[in-house]
Amino acid sequence: MKCDVCDSEATVFLTQIINGQMTTVNLCDACSKAKGVTDETGFGLAEAFLSQPPPAISAETTCPACGFTAAQLKKIGRMGCPECYGTFREGLDGLLKSMHKGTRHVGKVPHQIVTQNALVGNLGHLREELASAVRDERYEDAARLKSEIDLLQAKLPSHA
Amino acid sequence: MRFTTLIKHPADWMKGSGPHSDVVMTSRVRLARNLRGFSFPGYSAERQRVELLELARPCVESLPEMTDGYSEEYTGLTKIRKQVLVERHLVSREHAARAAGCAVVVDRKQSLSIMINEEDHFRIQGIRAGLNLRSAYALVDKADTALESMLPYAYDDRLGYLTACPTNLGTGMRASVMLHLPSLVLSDQINPVIKAVGKIGLAVRGLYGEGTEALGNLFQISNQHTLGEKEGEIIAQIEKVIERVVSSEMNARQKLLEDSPTMLQDQVGRAFAILRYAHILTSKEALNLLSLLRLGADMDLIPNCDRSLLDMLLLEIQPAHLQLSAERELSPEERDARRAEITRARLQMLTGPSNVSASNSTSEEKPSDSNDE
């Protein structure tokens, strides 16, 4: 039997049952290592391997952060960097629906993000107060609010 | 800690026992995590991986759990040593195949291991004996929370933790349970069980072997979905399913004992005899026979046989462990001989299946069972 990737003799035959659907992938030794299918802690590999990029993305799309292309995404079924999820976001939902229970994360949130979200909320609030202070010509209040905003802003990561 | 010190001691999960230890060998939970501003390891240049390693490794080593732990960069490890770490479930096969920019940090008890630059920047893994996913999760959750306070994680409000492969998005969590299901295999009930588990979104795979063949009657059940569910919900669902698989296996064991005691005694007895006296044992034969012996031990068919003795042996006779103890590379033939030698030695202290209890328990059905007249 031939390898599904490179036409060499297949030596690894992976069968997975996902949601009652049986998927079989035949790979040669080299490709199985490259795909990591012999890694017993890896999962959903057949799915990852067989998945196609969403059709909405053109083959020329390239991630501005890392240079990863849609063609590479199609070939390896994995992203190049975290920013790629923004670059290739179009059509991603369809792909996610086929792999997961939902398309929105509901689990653990890093404390950094929790704090950051609270900061962003506070900032919004302070900016509104600043605007109204300026409108009412309460310049002392405005100066105080401005310095509070600057302090908070310094705590946020630069690109947040 | 040095490599030799780490390996000399059995891991906590090998010594201890947990809930349903007679069927559930281990519970493992791993989290996939990545840093903002770095390409994923599969796509980054060696220089970037080394840069990330230099930034991340001191943070990982500084975790309180990792005090007096083992930390090693892959460029400093031989092929056999890496393979030993794979056989101990401390690193993945895929990670072991990598070199520059990759490292692993393991705690003293070998319960927590953190791989740097695997498919994701971090793979944080916790392992416990028996059915104990909650405890394994608590372990990795704590390490994860400590790490995120030191390093900028790649996280998206909608997609959760961003991972190299979209199949890991969201929680980045994979919870898996390793099960020993000899009776379901012996009584031909394993396929419906696998199918049923597969239908509810969990993945089932054989631990060793390829395709559908599961060596040593060992199976691994894990969650397939990581996005759209909370960690606690995923774990609770798996535990519920595992409880049912465990009771199916226990029922099958009881039924074997009631319906086919002679067959059962025969299988366990033959397994013991071959393992106790063989001089050549392939990996496959040893795994399958040890599985039967473990079944015999669990069902008290072999007196005074401690399950952990067999679980340790299972590890000791794997290829890299054999070569490590021989302190050189061994040909497959040499490994088979050494595997048999170690097995004979370890089983020496056992008295073997009790013949008295066998004749007592099978006396009533003996006429119908013997077909040699």
PDB file of C-alpha atoms in Angstrom, chain B residues 152-265:
ATOM      1  CA  PRO B 152       3.120  36.529  27.694  1.00  0.00           C
ATOM      2  CA  TYR B 153       0.753  33.777  26.550  1.00  0.00           C
ATOM      3  CA  ALA B 154      -0.880  33.787  23.124  1.00  0.00           C
ATOM      4  CA  TYR B 155      -4.565  33.986  23.985  1.00  0.00           C
ATOM      5  CA  ASP B 156      -7.659  35.133  22.145  1.00  0.00           C
ATOM      6  CA  ASP B 157     -10.949  36.025  23.848  1.00  0.00           C
ATOM      7  CA  ARG B 158     -12.931  33.997  21.328  1.00  0.00           C
ATOM      8  CA  LEU B 159     -10.562  31.119  20.474  1.00  0.00           C
ATOM      9  CA  GLY B 160      -8.923  30.710  23.879  1.00  0.00           C
ATOM     10  CA  TYR B 161      -5.327  29.499  24.041  1.00  0.00           C
ATOM     11  CA  LEU B 162      -3.859  29.705  20.542  1.00  0.00           C
ATOM     12  CA  THR B 163      -2.160  26.490  19.459  1.00  0.00           C
ATOM     13  CA  ALA B 164      -0.212  25.336  16.405  1.00  0.00           C
ATOM     14  CA  CYS B 165      -2.965  22.910  15.455  1.00  0.00           C
ATOM     15  CA  PRO B 166      -6.591  24.122  15.414  1.00  0.00           C
ATOM     16  CA  THR B 167      -7.630  20.804  16.975  1.00  0.00           C
ATOM     17  CA  ASN B 168      -6.117  22.001  20.282  1.00  0.00           C
ATOM     18  CA  LEU B 169      -7.643  25.503  20.377  1.00  0.00           C
ATOM     19  CA  GLY B 170      -9.648  26.705  23.370  1.00  0.00           C
ATOM     20  CA  THR B 171      -8.557  24.958  26.537  1.00  0.00           C
ATOM     21  CA  GLY B 172      -5.513  23.383  24.851  1.00  0.00           C
ATOM     22  CA  MET B 173      -6.289  20.484  27.147  1.00  0.00           C
ATOM     23  CA  ARG B 174      -6.065  16.800  26.394  1.00  0.00           C
ATOM     24  CA  ALA B 175      -7.115  14.460  29.169  1.00  0.00           C
ATOM     25  CA  SER B 176      -6.360  10.801  28.578  1.00  0.00           C
ATOM     26  CA  VAL B 177      -6.798   7.625  30.521  1.00  0.00           C
ATOM     27  CA  MET B 178      -4.850   4.434  29.916  1.00  0.00           C
ATOM     28  CA  LEU B 179      -6.945   1.310  30.411  1.00  0.00           C
ATOM     29  CA  HIS B 180      -6.140  -2.383  30.680  1.00  0.00           C
ATOM     30  CA  LEU B 181      -9.106  -4.270  29.209  1.00  0.00           C
ATOM     31  CA  PRO B 182      -8.101  -7.927  28.821  1.00  0.00           C
ATOM     32  CA  SER B 183     -11.506  -9.422  29.620  1.00  0.00           C
ATOM     33  CA  LEU B 184     -13.387  -7.278  27.151  1.00  0.00           C
ATOM     34  CA  VAL B 185     -10.861  -8.404  24.514  1.00  0.00           C
ATOM     35  CA  LEU B 186     -10.970 -12.095  25.563  1.00  0.00           C
ATOM     36  CA  SER B 187     -14.762 -12.124  25.475  1.00  0.00           C
ATOM     37  CA  ASP B 188     -14.979 -10.269  22.139  1.00  0.00           C
ATOM     38  CA  GLN B 189     -16.845  -7.313  23.623  1.00  0.00           C
ATOM     39  CA  ILE B 190     -14.212  -4.677  22.989  1.00  0.00           C
ATOM     40  CA  ASN B 191     -15.422  -3.422  19.598  1.00  0.00           C
ATOM     41  CA  PRO B 192     -18.906  -2.330  20.696  1.00  0.00           C
ATOM     42  CA  VAL B 193     -17.317  -0.559  23.678  1.00  0.00           C
ATOM     43  CA  ILE B 194     -14.834   1.278  21.426  1.00  0.00           C
ATOM     44  CA  LYS B 195     -17.623   2.227  19.042  1.00  0.00           C
ATOM     45  CA  ALA B 196     -19.844   3.532  21.838  1.00  0.00           C
ATOM     46  CA  VAL B 197     -17.042   5.643  23.294  1.00  0.00           C
ATOM     47  CA  GLY B 198     -16.142   6.978  19.827  1.00  0.00           C
ATOM     48  CA  LYS B 199     -19.721   8.063  19.238  1.00  0.00           C
ATOM     49  CA  ILE B 200     -19.708  10.555  22.099  1.00  0.00           C
ATOM     50  CA  GLY B 201     -16.748  12.538  20.850  1.00  0.00           C
ATOM     51  CA  LEU B 202     -13.951  10.709  22.633  1.00  0.00           C
ATOM     52  CA  ALA B 203     -11.014   9.110  20.845  1.00  0.00           C
ATOM     53  CA  VAL B 204      -9.922   5.530  21.533  1.00  0.00           C
ATOM     54  CA  ARG B 205      -6.564   4.206  20.483  1.00  0.00           C
ATOM     55  CA  GLY B 206      -4.353   1.245  21.225  1.00  0.00           C
ATOM     56  CA  LEU B 207      -1.362   2.246  23.271  1.00  0.00           C
ATOM     57  CA  TYR B 208       1.104   0.154  21.322  1.00  0.00           C
ATOM     58  CA  GLY B 209       0.842  -1.362  17.890  1.00  0.00           C
ATOM     59  CA  GLU B 210      -0.531   0.048  14.688  1.00  0.00           C
ATOM     60  CA  GLY B 211      -3.996   0.500  13.316  1.00  0.00           C
ATOM     61  CA  THR B 212      -6.699  -1.308  15.197  1.00  0.00           C
ATOM     62  CA  GLU B 213      -4.384  -3.850  16.824  1.00  0.00           C
ATOM     63  CA  ALA B 214      -3.911  -3.065  20.503  1.00  0.00           C
ATOM     64  CA  LEU B 215      -0.929  -4.811  22.075  1.00  0.00           C
ATOM     65  CA  GLY B 216      -1.091  -5.761  25.727  1.00  0.00           C
ATOM     66  CA  ASN B 217      -4.847  -5.047  25.760  1.00  0.00           C
ATOM     67  CA  LEU B 218      -3.977  -1.451  26.575  1.00  0.00           C
ATOM     68  CA  PHE B 219      -6.242   1.311  25.336  1.00  0.00           C
ATOM     69  CA  GLN B 220      -6.195   5.041  25.661  1.00  0.00           C
ATOM     70  CA  ILE B 221      -9.354   7.126  25.838  1.00  0.00           C
ATOM     71  CA  SER B 222      -9.147  10.897  25.489  1.00  0.00           C
ATOM     72  CA  ASN B 223     -11.189  13.959  24.640  1.00  0.00           C
ATOM     73  CA  GLN B 224     -11.354  15.012  21.010  1.00  0.00           C
ATOM     74  CA  HIS B 225     -12.837  18.484  21.498  1.00  0.00           C
ATOM     75  CA  THR B 226     -11.019  21.328  23.230  1.00  0.00           C
ATOM     76  CA  LEU B 227     -13.108  24.346  22.207  1.00  0.00           C
ATOM     77  CA  GLY B 228     -16.579  25.210  23.482  1.00  0.00           C
ATOM     78  CA  GLU B 229     -16.384  23.283  26.755  1.00  0.00           C
ATOM     79  CA  LYS B 230     -14.890  24.014  30.155  1.00  0.00           C
ATOM     80  CA  GLU B 231     -11.969  21.950  31.436  1.00  0.00           C
ATOM     81  CA  GLY B 232     -14.056  20.623  34.340  1.00  0.00           C
ATOM     82  CA  GLU B 233     -16.892  19.555  32.012  1.00  0.00           C
ATOM     83  CA  ILE B 234     -14.513  17.698  29.692  1.00  0.00           C
ATOM     84  CA  ILE B 235     -12.927  15.871  32.626  1.00  0.00           C
ATOM     85  CA  ALA B 236     -16.279  15.021  34.234  1.00  0.00           C
ATOM     86  CA  GLN B 237     -17.533  13.571  30.940  1.00  0.00           C
ATOM     87  CA  ILE B 238     -14.450  11.376  30.462  1.00  0.00           C
ATOM     88  CA  GLU B 239     -14.589  10.168  34.057  1.00  0.00           C
ATOM     89  CA  LYS B 240     -18.234   9.229  33.639  1.00  0.00           C
ATOM     90  CA  VAL B 241     -17.460   7.243  30.493  1.00  0.00           C
ATOM     91  CA  ILE B 242     -14.421   5.574  32.071  1.00  0.00           C
ATOM     92  CA  GLU B 243     -16.495   4.490  35.088  1.00  0.00           C
ATOM     93  CA  ARG B 244     -18.796   2.669  32.667  1.00  0.00           C
ATOM     94  CA  VAL B 245     -15.948   1.052  30.740  1.00  0.00           C
ATOM     95  CA  VAL B 246     -14.419  -0.049  34.053  1.00  0.00           C
ATOM     96  CA  SER B 247     -17.652  -1.688  35.160  1.00  0.00           C
ATOM     97  CA  SER B 248     -17.997  -3.426  31.755  1.00  0.00           C
ATOM     98  CA  GLU B 249     -14.487  -4.829  32.172  1.00  0.00           C
ATOM     99  CA  MET B 250     -15.199  -5.921  35.754  1.00  0.00           C
ATOM    100  CA  ASN B 251     -18.431  -7.621  34.664  1.00  0.00           C
ATOM    101  CA  ALA B 252     -16.575  -9.362  31.854  1.00  0.00           C
ATOM    102  CA  ARG B 253     -13.967 -10.580  34.346  1.00  0.00           C
ATOM    103  CA  GLN B 254     -16.659 -11.947  36.619  1.00  0.00           C
ATOM    104  CA  LYS B 255     -18.385 -13.636  33.713  1.00  0.00           C
ATOM    105  CA  LEU B 256     -15.137 -15.242  32.523  1.00  0.00           C
ATOM    106  CA  LEU B 257     -14.595 -16.603  36.008  1.00  0.00           C
ATOM    107  CA  GLU B 258     -18.109 -18.025  36.135  1.00  0.00           C
ATOM    108  CA  ASP B 259     -18.500 -19.280  32.558  1.00  0.00           C
ATOM    109  CA  SER B 260     -14.991 -20.253  31.452  1.00  0.00           C
ATOM    110  CA  PRO B 261     -12.763 -20.691  34.493  1.00  0.00           C
ATOM    111  CA  THR B 262     -10.655 -23.376  32.795  1.00  0.00           C
ATOM    112  CA  MET B 263      -9.956 -21.195  29.788  1.00  0.00           C
ATOM    113  CA  LEU B 264      -9.019 -18.328  32.097  1.00  0.00           C
ATOM    114  CA  GLN B 265      -6.726 -20.502  34.253  1.00  0.00           C
TER     115      GLN B 265
END
